[in-house]
Amino acid sequence: MSKKRIITKRDFLRTAGVTTAGAVGATTLAAPYVKAQAPIRWRLQTYAGAALAEHVIKPSIDAFNKAANGEMVIDLYTADQLVPQGELFRAVQQGTIDAAQSDDDSMAAPIDVSVFGAYFPSASRYSLDVPVLWEWYGLREIWEEAYAEIPGVTWLSAGAWDPCNFVTTKPIRSVEDLKGLRVFTFPTGGRFLERFGVVPVTLPWEDIEVAVQTGELDGIAWCGATEVYTVGWADINKYYLTNNISGAWAGSYIVNTERWEELPEHLQQLYKLTIDSSHYYRQHWYWWGEAHYRTTGGKLELTTIPESEWKQIEDEAMKFWDEIAATSDRNKRVVDILKKYAETMRAAGAPYRYG
């Protein structure tokens, strides 16, 4: 019969010391988070002003900060709060801020496909078109390819916002009424609308309301009814044009590459889930709001340009597409995808497309 080994206090401490040393080595390699460490801290700036940010991003960031359980905290900043909107991309690239939520167009992303960010004329009818185009028609791969050519910034995701309608102090009932209108809008959208006599104006977000009140602006072509009522623009305008330039805004999430690669994988995944959470919230919030405020808002008179006349805008958009396609091979690939998608939706009929 074998004798039982009696473990002395000295044996235990010697064995424990070896085990502990091994554990320390493993800990160093795995670099797990320790509660006593200070949390990772990011600064994220959105394109949206304070009232709008309450819906388009804040719920998801609040959820992230809670789910991160002390390992990481994201501080959220609204439009122009840390850097001007037009410098947002460069600020992420330089590490001035860690992440951003914005369309590629207005944050001046130096990629050819940035023209398709925000509202590319007639590119979509409904908000679901945007995630379908990115996730099932190949735009995700194209955006990843384009951003991979720019050092310091990693593109993560694109999602949909609201349609682009005119809200103005003057009624619009025909294409002719667009002539001379000074409106706040997006860069590419403004370039397109100039063909119909619109005068696009660029201003900081916080100055828009005063500019409408003082007559510097005749209105806004930036959003749909949900935003118009949420941010207070329904209080300073009189008319809402039901025809839209595009059915959904397309916006991106980008991060500073170095800061992104520093994150452990589980926090990267949590951040991606947070982005998806934000995409989902906007899908139902905007879809609810567009109908709700048109029918019950009560502050704006709805006007409509007859469909037969509005076709001028849509036909011109197709010419605009071809002009953009000629600027680069990658832009042509995007336009080809948009054309294929539009053809598929028309062929599918209702509920994808009516008429």
mmCIF file of C-alpha atoms in Angstrom:
data_model
loop_
_atom_site.group_PDB
_atom_site.id
_atom_site.type_symbol
_atom_site.label_atom_id
_atom_site.label_comp_id
_atom_site.label_asym_id
_atom_site.label_seq_id
_atom_site.Cartn_x
_atom_site.Cartn_y
_atom_site.Cartn_z
ATOM 1 C CA MET A 1 0.000 0.000 0.000
ATOM 2 C CA SER A 2 1.437 3.347 -0.965
ATOM 3 C CA LYS A 3 1.967 5.904 1.665
ATOM 4 C CA LYS A 4 -0.075 9.091 1.511
ATOM 5 C CA ARG A 5 2.106 12.101 0.838
ATOM 6 C CA ILE A 6 1.976 14.723 3.543
ATOM 7 C CA ILE A 7 2.112 18.186 1.989
ATOM 8 C CA THR A 8 3.912 20.649 4.196
ATOM 9 C CA LYS A 9 3.342 24.381 4.176
ATOM 10 C CA ARG A 10 6.788 24.777 2.502
ATOM 11 C CA ASP A 11 5.776 22.325 -0.305
ATOM 12 C CA PHE A 12 2.508 24.144 -0.874
ATOM 13 C CA LEU A 13 4.132 27.548 -1.144
ATOM 14 C CA ARG A 14 6.833 26.219 -3.500
ATOM 15 C CA THR A 15 4.234 24.540 -5.771
ATOM 16 C CA ALA A 16 1.928 27.540 -5.669
ATOM 17 C CA GLY A 17 4.808 29.783 -6.634
ATOM 18 C CA VAL A 18 5.482 27.730 -9.768
ATOM 19 C CA THR A 19 1.783 27.698 -10.684
ATOM 20 C CA THR A 20 1.470 31.400 -10.079
ATOM 21 C CA ALA A 21 4.466 32.175 -12.263
ATOM 22 C CA GLY A 22 2.933 30.142 -15.077
ATOM 23 C CA ALA A 23 -0.362 31.891 -14.605
ATOM 24 C CA VAL A 24 1.333 35.269 -14.743
ATOM 25 C CA GLY A 25 2.977 34.315 -18.008
ATOM 26 C CA ALA A 26 -0.340 33.245 -19.467
ATOM 27 C CA THR A 27 -1.952 36.410 -18.179
ATOM 28 C CA THR A 28 0.676 38.518 -19.856
ATOM 29 C CA LEU A 29 0.122 36.763 -23.171
ATOM 30 C CA ALA A 30 -3.664 36.868 -23.065
ATOM 31 C CA ALA A 31 -3.774 40.394 -21.615
ATOM 32 C CA PRO A 32 -7.194 39.968 -19.991
ATOM 33 C CA TYR A 33 -9.006 42.947 -18.585
ATOM 34 C CA VAL A 34 -8.582 43.455 -14.844
ATOM 35 C CA LYS A 35 -11.267 45.330 -12.950
ATOM 36 C CA ALA A 36 -8.723 47.519 -11.202
ATOM 37 C CA GLN A 37 -7.497 48.896 -14.552
ATOM 38 C CA ALA A 38 -8.781 52.216 -15.814
ATOM 39 C CA PRO A 39 -11.376 51.639 -18.547
ATOM 40 C CA ILE A 40 -10.529 52.167 -22.204
ATOM 41 C CA ARG A 41 -12.003 55.532 -23.148
ATOM 42 C CA TRP A 42 -13.104 56.619 -26.622
ATOM 43 C CA ARG A 43 -14.438 59.887 -27.986
ATOM 44 C CA LEU A 44 -17.052 59.500 -30.726
ATOM 45 C CA GLN A 45 -18.549 62.423 -32.632
ATOM 46 C CA THR A 46 -21.761 62.144 -34.630
ATOM 47 C CA TYR A 47 -22.901 64.320 -37.522
ATOM 48 C CA ALA A 48 -26.171 64.931 -35.647
ATOM 49 C CA GLY A 49 -27.096 67.815 -33.386
ATOM 50 C CA ALA A 50 -28.050 67.174 -29.769
ATOM 51 C CA ALA A 51 -31.805 66.639 -30.252
ATOM 52 C CA LEU A 52 -31.306 64.272 -33.183
ATOM 53 C CA ALA A 53 -28.433 62.385 -31.554
ATOM 54 C CA GLU A 54 -30.850 61.381 -28.774
ATOM 55 C CA HIS A 55 -32.330 58.976 -31.318
ATOM 56 C CA VAL A 56 -29.813 58.230 -34.063
ATOM 57 C CA ILE A 57 -26.986 57.091 -31.760
ATOM 58 C CA LYS A 58 -27.309 57.826 -28.027
ATOM 59 C CA PRO A 59 -29.462 54.780 -27.086
ATOM 60 C CA SER A 60 -26.905 52.424 -28.622
ATOM 61 C CA ILE A 61 -23.924 54.129 -26.965
ATOM 62 C CA ASP A 62 -25.673 54.082 -23.596
ATOM 63 C CA ALA A 63 -26.249 50.353 -24.098
ATOM 64 C CA PHE A 64 -22.598 49.806 -25.056
ATOM 65 C CA ASN A 65 -21.327 51.594 -21.958
ATOM 66 C CA LYS A 66 -23.555 49.458 -19.777
ATOM 67 C CA ALA A 67 -22.696 46.185 -21.525
ATOM 68 C CA ALA A 68 -18.946 46.941 -21.459
ATOM 69 C CA ASN A 69 -19.199 46.536 -17.686
ATOM 70 C CA GLY A 70 -16.453 48.981 -16.796
ATOM 71 C CA GLU A 71 -13.946 47.779 -19.406
ATOM 72 C CA MET A 72 -14.633 50.602 -21.842
ATOM 73 C CA VAL A 73 -16.531 53.890 -21.964
ATOM 74 C CA ILE A 74 -17.497 55.833 -25.096
ATOM 75 C CA ASP A 75 -18.012 59.579 -24.643
ATOM 76 C CA LEU A 76 -20.495 60.845 -27.232
ATOM 77 C CA TYR A 77 -20.194 64.293 -28.829
ATOM 78 C CA THR A 78 -22.699 65.895 -31.185
ATOM 79 C CA ALA A 79 -22.284 67.832 -34.441
ATOM 80 C CA ASP A 80 -19.326 70.248 -34.494
ATOM 81 C CA GLN A 81 -18.802 69.834 -30.748
ATOM 82 C CA LEU A 82 -15.143 68.768 -30.971
ATOM 83 C CA VAL A 83 -14.338 69.415 -34.645
ATOM 84 C CA PRO A 84 -16.320 70.946 -37.540
ATOM 85 C CA GLN A 85 -18.344 68.416 -39.540
ATOM 86 C CA GLY A 86 -16.182 68.916 -42.639
ATOM 87 C CA GLU A 87 -13.078 67.941 -40.641
ATOM 88 C CA LEU A 88 -14.608 64.868 -39.023
ATOM 89 C CA PHE A 89 -12.866 62.283 -41.202
ATOM 90 C CA ARG A 90 -9.437 63.868 -40.737
ATOM 91 C CA ALA A 91 -9.983 64.072 -36.987
ATOM 92 C CA VAL A 92 -10.557 60.301 -36.831
ATOM 93 C CA GLN A 93 -7.584 59.660 -39.100
ATOM 94 C CA GLN A 94 -5.279 61.785 -36.950
ATOM 95 C CA GLY A 95 -6.572 60.289 -33.702
ATOM 96 C CA THR A 96 -8.034 63.579 -32.447
ATOM 97 C CA ILE A 97 -11.175 61.546 -31.903
ATOM 98 C CA ASP A 98 -11.503 57.768 -31.928
ATOM 99 C CA ALA A 99 -14.656 57.186 -33.945
ATOM 100 C CA ALA A 100 -17.390 58.892 -35.941
ATOM 101 C CA GLN A 101 -20.912 58.360 -37.199
ATOM 102 C CA SER A 102 -21.566 60.306 -40.387
ATOM 103 C CA ASP A 103 -22.199 60.091 -44.096
ATOM 104 C CA ASP A 104 -19.023 59.921 -46.182
ATOM 105 C CA ASP A 105 -20.044 62.990 -48.176
ATOM 106 C CA SER A 106 -20.329 65.707 -45.533
ATOM 107 C CA MET A 107 -17.363 64.511 -43.448
ATOM 108 C CA ALA A 108 -15.199 64.828 -46.573
ATOM 109 C CA ALA A 109 -13.964 61.252 -46.691
ATOM 110 C CA PRO A 110 -11.183 61.300 -49.344
ATOM 111 C CA ILE A 111 -12.514 58.326 -51.295
ATOM 112 C CA ASP A 112 -14.178 58.297 -54.696
ATOM 113 C CA VAL A 113 -17.337 56.603 -53.424
ATOM 114 C CA SER A 114 -18.002 59.345 -50.841
ATOM 115 C CA VAL A 115 -20.432 60.895 -53.363
ATOM 116 C CA PHE A 116 -22.820 58.017 -52.651
ATOM 117 C CA GLY A 117 -22.954 58.842 -48.945
ATOM 118 C CA ALA A 118 -25.907 60.787 -47.555
ATOM 119 C CA TYR A 119 -28.444 61.300 -50.382
ATOM 120 C CA PHE A 120 -27.365 60.130 -53.817
ATOM 121 C CA PRO A 121 -30.265 61.275 -56.041
ATOM 122 C CA SER A 122 -32.945 58.621 -56.566
ATOM 123 C CA ALA A 123 -30.658 55.838 -55.301
ATOM 124 C CA SER A 124 -33.283 54.471 -52.904
ATOM 125 C CA ARG A 125 -37.013 54.517 -52.328
ATOM 126 C CA TYR A 126 -37.178 53.102 -48.796
ATOM 127 C CA SER A 127 -34.873 52.779 -45.806
ATOM 128 C CA LEU A 128 -34.559 49.003 -46.257
ATOM 129 C CA ASP A 129 -32.915 49.614 -49.625
ATOM 130 C CA VAL A 130 -29.717 50.802 -47.940
ATOM 131 C CA PRO A 131 -28.829 47.714 -45.862
ATOM 132 C CA VAL A 132 -29.885 45.469 -48.751
ATOM 133 C CA LEU A 133 -27.537 47.295 -51.138
ATOM 134 C CA TRP A 134 -24.630 47.103 -48.708
ATOM 135 C CA GLU A 135 -25.120 43.593 -47.385
ATOM 136 C CA TRP A 136 -26.549 41.743 -50.404
ATOM 137 C CA TYR A 137 -25.538 43.668 -53.522
ATOM 138 C CA GLY A 138 -21.839 44.176 -52.830
ATOM 139 C CA LEU A 139 -21.519 47.748 -51.587
ATOM 140 C CA ARG A 140 -19.966 46.604 -48.279
ATOM 141 C CA GLU A 141 -17.028 45.057 -50.131
ATOM 142 C CA ILE A 142 -16.611 48.175 -52.258
ATOM 143 C CA TRP A 143 -16.575 50.459 -49.198
ATOM 144 C CA GLU A 144 -14.074 48.218 -47.429
ATOM 145 C CA GLU A 145 -11.887 48.302 -50.533
ATOM 146 C CA ALA A 146 -12.052 52.101 -50.826
ATOM 147 C CA TYR A 147 -11.308 52.778 -47.160
ATOM 148 C CA ALA A 148 -8.448 50.250 -47.157
ATOM 149 C CA GLU A 149 -6.579 52.648 -49.448
ATOM 150 C CA ILE A 150 -6.683 55.409 -46.818
ATOM 151 C CA PRO A 151 -4.287 54.969 -43.873
ATOM 152 C CA GLY A 152 -5.441 55.428 -40.312
ATOM 153 C CA VAL A 153 -9.179 54.868 -40.731
ATOM 154 C CA THR A 154 -11.223 51.662 -40.675
ATOM 155 C CA TRP A 155 -14.748 51.606 -42.099
ATOM 156 C CA LEU A 156 -17.121 49.311 -40.192
ATOM 157 C CA SER A 157 -20.692 49.668 -41.369
ATOM 158 C CA ALA A 158 -23.331 51.607 -43.301
ATOM 159 C CA GLY A 159 -26.984 52.012 -42.404
ATOM 160 C CA ALA A 160 -30.125 53.908 -43.367
ATOM 161 C CA TRP A 161 -31.706 57.057 -42.021
ATOM 162 C CA ASP A 162 -34.708 59.052 -43.308
ATOM 163 C CA PRO A 163 -35.649 60.326 -46.786
ATOM 164 C CA CYS A 164 -34.625 63.748 -48.124
ATOM 165 C CA ASN A 165 -37.561 66.138 -48.436
ATOM 166 C CA PHE A 166 -37.728 69.912 -48.714
ATOM 167 C CA VAL A 167 -39.059 71.843 -45.719
ATOM 168 C CA THR A 168 -39.354 75.520 -46.601
ATOM 169 C CA THR A 169 -40.780 78.944 -45.813
ATOM 170 C CA LYS A 170 -42.120 79.149 -49.394
ATOM 171 C CA PRO A 171 -44.441 76.596 -51.030
ATOM 172 C CA ILE A 172 -43.088 74.216 -53.687
ATOM 173 C CA ARG A 173 -45.762 72.949 -56.050
ATOM 174 C CA SER A 174 -43.772 72.694 -59.288
ATOM 175 C CA VAL A 175 -40.178 72.163 -60.404
ATOM 176 C CA GLU A 176 -40.160 75.847 -61.344
ATOM 177 C CA ASP A 177 -40.622 76.758 -57.663
ATOM 178 C CA LEU A 178 -37.187 75.287 -56.883
ATOM 179 C CA LYS A 179 -35.422 78.094 -58.729
ATOM 180 C CA GLY A 180 -33.574 80.470 -56.454
ATOM 181 C CA LEU A 181 -34.344 78.584 -53.238
ATOM 182 C CA ARG A 182 -31.468 78.861 -50.753
ATOM 183 C CA VAL A 183 -31.388 75.605 -48.817
ATOM 184 C CA PHE A 184 -29.142 73.818 -46.375
ATOM 185 C CA THR A 185 -28.281 70.418 -47.844
ATOM 186 C CA PHE A 186 -25.516 67.863 -48.420
ATOM 187 C CA PRO A 187 -22.604 68.464 -50.830
ATOM 188 C CA THR A 188 -23.522 65.940 -53.539
ATOM 189 C CA GLY A 189 -27.248 66.543 -53.160
ATOM 190 C CA GLY A 190 -26.583 70.264 -53.512
ATOM 191 C CA ARG A 191 -24.573 69.746 -56.705
ATOM 192 C CA PHE A 192 -27.492 67.843 -58.200
ATOM 193 C CA LEU A 193 -30.147 70.335 -57.097
ATOM 194 C CA GLU A 194 -28.228 73.221 -58.659
ATOM 195 C CA ARG A 195 -29.455 71.850 -62.006
ATOM 196 C CA PHE A 196 -32.923 73.049 -61.045
ATOM 197 C CA GLY A 197 -31.881 76.459 -59.773
ATOM 198 C CA VAL A 198 -31.507 75.561 -56.085
ATOM 199 C CA VAL A 199 -28.769 77.472 -54.220
ATOM 200 C CA PRO A 200 -27.116 75.056 -51.748
ATOM 201 C CA VAL A 201 -25.786 76.635 -48.548
ATOM 202 C CA THR A 202 -23.373 75.056 -46.072
ATOM 203 C CA LEU A 203 -23.631 76.113 -42.421
ATOM 204 C CA PRO A 204 -22.788 74.632 -39.007
ATOM 205 C CA TRP A 205 -25.698 72.605 -37.667
ATOM 206 C CA GLU A 206 -26.417 75.012 -34.801
ATOM 207 C CA ASP A 207 -26.742 77.994 -37.171
ATOM 208 C CA ILE A 208 -29.451 76.534 -39.394
ATOM 209 C CA GLU A 209 -32.451 77.553 -37.306
ATOM 210 C CA VAL A 210 -31.371 81.184 -37.049
ATOM 211 C CA ALA A 211 -30.534 81.265 -40.770
ATOM 212 C CA VAL A 212 -34.098 80.231 -41.637
ATOM 213 C CA GLN A 213 -35.561 82.749 -39.192
ATOM 214 C CA THR A 214 -33.494 85.611 -40.606
ATOM 215 C CA GLY A 215 -34.196 84.677 -44.223
ATOM 216 C CA GLU A 216 -30.621 83.664 -45.037
ATOM 217 C CA LEU A 217 -32.114 80.256 -45.849
ATOM 218 C CA ASP A 218 -35.452 79.579 -47.558
ATOM 219 C CA GLY A 219 -35.453 76.084 -46.143
ATOM 220 C CA ILE A 220 -33.724 72.777 -45.713
ATOM 221 C CA ALA A 221 -33.248 69.683 -47.893
ATOM 222 C CA TRP A 222 -31.566 67.527 -45.297
ATOM 223 C CA CYS A 223 -34.080 65.088 -43.881
ATOM 224 C CA GLY A 224 -37.636 63.815 -43.656
ATOM 225 C CA ALA A 225 -40.575 64.648 -41.410
ATOM 226 C CA THR A 226 -39.224 62.800 -38.359
ATOM 227 C CA GLU A 227 -36.148 64.996 -38.074
ATOM 228 C CA VAL A 228 -37.972 68.151 -39.070
ATOM 229 C CA TYR A 229 -40.249 67.795 -36.048
ATOM 230 C CA THR A 230 -37.661 66.321 -33.690
ATOM 231 C CA VAL A 231 -35.090 69.100 -34.072
ATOM 232 C CA GLY A 232 -37.609 71.966 -34.187
ATOM 233 C CA TRP A 233 -37.391 72.892 -37.868
ATOM 234 C CA ALA A 234 -41.153 72.408 -38.184
ATOM 235 C CA ASP A 235 -41.564 75.450 -35.924
ATOM 236 C CA ILE A 236 -39.701 77.831 -38.236
ATOM 237 C CA ASN A 237 -40.870 76.600 -41.658
ATOM 238 C CA LYS A 238 -44.316 76.447 -43.253
ATOM 239 C CA TYR A 239 -44.279 73.833 -46.020
ATOM 240 C CA TYR A 240 -43.195 70.227 -46.508
ATOM 241 C CA LEU A 241 -42.723 68.797 -50.012
ATOM 242 C CA THR A 242 -43.794 65.149 -50.101
ATOM 243 C CA ASN A 243 -41.606 64.324 -53.143
ATOM 244 C CA ASN A 244 -38.173 63.244 -51.963
ATOM 245 C CA ILE A 245 -34.757 63.494 -53.598
ATOM 246 C CA SER A 246 -33.821 60.088 -52.216
ATOM 247 C CA GLY A 247 -35.686 57.601 -50.076
ATOM 248 C CA ALA A 248 -33.028 57.115 -47.411
ATOM 249 C CA TRP A 249 -29.829 58.700 -46.128
ATOM 250 C CA ALA A 250 -26.830 56.367 -46.103
ATOM 251 C CA GLY A 251 -24.435 56.878 -43.214
ATOM 252 C CA SER A 252 -21.239 55.164 -42.093
ATOM 253 C CA TYR A 253 -19.402 54.276 -38.908
ATOM 254 C CA ILE A 254 -15.627 54.741 -38.996
ATOM 255 C CA VAL A 255 -12.899 54.315 -36.368
ATOM 256 C CA ASN A 256 -9.246 55.208 -35.954
ATOM 257 C CA THR A 257 -7.413 52.069 -37.083
ATOM 258 C CA GLU A 258 -4.805 52.058 -34.316
ATOM 259 C CA ARG A 259 -7.389 52.482 -31.586
ATOM 260 C CA TRP A 260 -9.585 49.824 -33.173
ATOM 261 C CA GLU A 261 -6.771 47.279 -33.325
ATOM 262 C CA GLU A 262 -5.909 47.940 -29.679
ATOM 263 C CA LEU A 263 -9.335 46.703 -28.588
ATOM 264 C CA PRO A 264 -9.677 43.094 -27.461
ATOM 265 C CA GLU A 265 -11.843 41.053 -29.810
ATOM 266 C CA HIS A 266 -14.834 40.885 -27.471
ATOM 267 C CA LEU A 267 -15.043 44.700 -27.299
ATOM 268 C CA GLN A 268 -14.753 44.925 -31.080
ATOM 269 C CA GLN A 269 -17.689 42.545 -31.379
ATOM 270 C CA LEU A 270 -19.649 44.481 -28.778
ATOM 271 C CA TYR A 271 -19.083 47.697 -30.706
ATOM 272 C CA LYS A 272 -20.268 46.076 -33.948
ATOM 273 C CA LEU A 273 -23.399 44.845 -32.186
ATOM 274 C CA THR A 274 -23.907 48.383 -30.911
ATOM 275 C CA ILE A 275 -23.799 49.675 -34.481
ATOM 276 C CA ASP A 276 -26.389 47.080 -35.538
ATOM 277 C CA SER A 277 -28.545 48.133 -32.592
ATOM 278 C CA SER A 278 -28.409 51.726 -33.813
ATOM 279 C CA HIS A 279 -29.289 50.667 -37.368
ATOM 280 C CA TYR A 280 -32.333 48.761 -36.089
ATOM 281 C CA TYR A 281 -33.563 51.603 -33.876
ATOM 282 C CA ARG A 282 -33.438 54.061 -36.773
ATOM 283 C CA GLN A 283 -35.314 51.693 -39.094
ATOM 284 C CA HIS A 284 -38.407 51.657 -36.927
ATOM 285 C CA TRP A 285 -38.120 55.188 -35.470
ATOM 286 C CA TYR A 286 -37.911 56.894 -38.853
ATOM 287 C CA TRP A 287 -40.509 54.646 -40.463
ATOM 288 C CA TRP A 288 -42.920 55.439 -37.638
ATOM 289 C CA GLY A 289 -42.146 59.145 -37.673
ATOM 290 C CA GLU A 290 -42.452 59.823 -41.378
ATOM 291 C CA ALA A 291 -46.127 58.807 -41.447
ATOM 292 C CA HIS A 292 -46.918 59.995 -37.916
ATOM 293 C CA TYR A 293 -45.730 63.572 -38.384
ATOM 294 C CA ARG A 294 -47.143 63.969 -41.874
ATOM 295 C CA THR A 295 -50.587 62.996 -40.638
ATOM 296 C CA THR A 296 -50.637 64.355 -37.080
ATOM 297 C CA GLY A 297 -47.809 66.921 -36.884
ATOM 298 C CA GLY A 298 -50.065 69.839 -37.736
ATOM 299 C CA LYS A 299 -47.316 72.438 -38.167
ATOM 300 C CA LEU A 300 -46.518 72.152 -41.873
ATOM 301 C CA GLU A 301 -48.664 72.315 -44.984
ATOM 302 C CA LEU A 302 -47.943 69.356 -47.269
ATOM 303 C CA THR A 303 -47.311 70.161 -50.935
ATOM 304 C CA THR A 304 -46.627 67.836 -53.853
ATOM 305 C CA ILE A 305 -45.141 68.246 -57.318
ATOM 306 C CA PRO A 306 -47.249 66.144 -59.744
ATOM 307 C CA GLU A 307 -45.644 62.797 -60.543
ATOM 308 C CA SER A 308 -45.517 63.537 -64.281
ATOM 309 C CA GLU A 309 -43.529 66.716 -63.578
ATOM 310 C CA TRP A 310 -41.351 65.157 -60.873
ATOM 311 C CA LYS A 311 -40.175 62.711 -63.517
ATOM 312 C CA GLN A 312 -37.896 65.516 -64.758
ATOM 313 C CA ILE A 313 -35.969 65.201 -61.482
ATOM 314 C CA GLU A 314 -35.761 61.420 -61.733
ATOM 315 C CA ASP A 315 -34.658 61.486 -65.373
ATOM 316 C CA GLU A 316 -31.957 64.017 -64.564
ATOM 317 C CA ALA A 317 -30.803 61.799 -61.695
ATOM 318 C CA MET A 318 -30.067 59.023 -64.199
ATOM 319 C CA LYS A 319 -27.854 61.419 -66.184
ATOM 320 C CA PHE A 320 -26.147 62.386 -62.937
ATOM 321 C CA TRP A 321 -25.492 58.706 -62.189
ATOM 322 C CA ASP A 322 -23.758 58.253 -65.533
ATOM 323 C CA GLU A 323 -21.609 61.338 -64.968
ATOM 324 C CA ILE A 324 -20.494 59.998 -61.573
ATOM 325 C CA ALA A 325 -19.851 56.550 -63.082
ATOM 326 C CA ALA A 326 -17.411 58.138 -65.522
ATOM 327 C CA THR A 327 -15.229 59.524 -62.706
ATOM 328 C CA SER A 328 -13.706 56.189 -61.604
ATOM 329 C CA ASP A 329 -13.953 52.467 -62.207
ATOM 330 C CA ARG A 330 -15.136 51.939 -58.651
ATOM 331 C CA ASN A 331 -17.875 54.546 -58.993
ATOM 332 C CA LYS A 332 -18.990 52.801 -62.174
ATOM 333 C CA ARG A 333 -19.248 49.542 -60.233
ATOM 334 C CA VAL A 334 -21.478 51.257 -57.676
ATOM 335 C CA VAL A 335 -23.698 52.811 -60.341
ATOM 336 C CA ASP A 336 -23.995 49.443 -62.100
ATOM 337 C CA ILE A 337 -25.154 47.930 -58.809
ATOM 338 C CA LEU A 338 -27.691 50.726 -58.275
ATOM 339 C CA LYS A 339 -29.073 50.189 -61.772
ATOM 340 C CA LYS A 340 -29.305 46.431 -61.299
ATOM 341 C CA TYR A 341 -31.026 46.922 -57.945
ATOM 342 C CA ALA A 342 -33.550 49.401 -59.329
ATOM 343 C CA GLU A 343 -34.326 47.032 -62.213
ATOM 344 C CA THR A 344 -34.829 44.128 -59.805
ATOM 345 C CA MET A 345 -37.149 46.138 -57.565
ATOM 346 C CA ARG A 346 -39.265 47.278 -60.516
ATOM 347 C CA ALA A 347 -39.489 43.737 -61.842
ATOM 348 C CA ALA A 348 -40.477 42.421 -58.410
ATOM 349 C CA GLY A 349 -43.338 44.933 -58.215
ATOM 350 C CA ALA A 350 -45.356 45.579 -55.086
ATOM 351 C CA PRO A 351 -44.448 45.863 -52.268
ATOM 352 C CA TYR A 352 -40.899 46.543 -53.522
ATOM 353 C CA ARG A 353 -41.974 49.128 -56.047
ATOM 354 C CA TYR A 354 -45.362 50.485 -56.998
ATOM 355 C CA GLY A 355 -45.997 51.702 -60.505
#
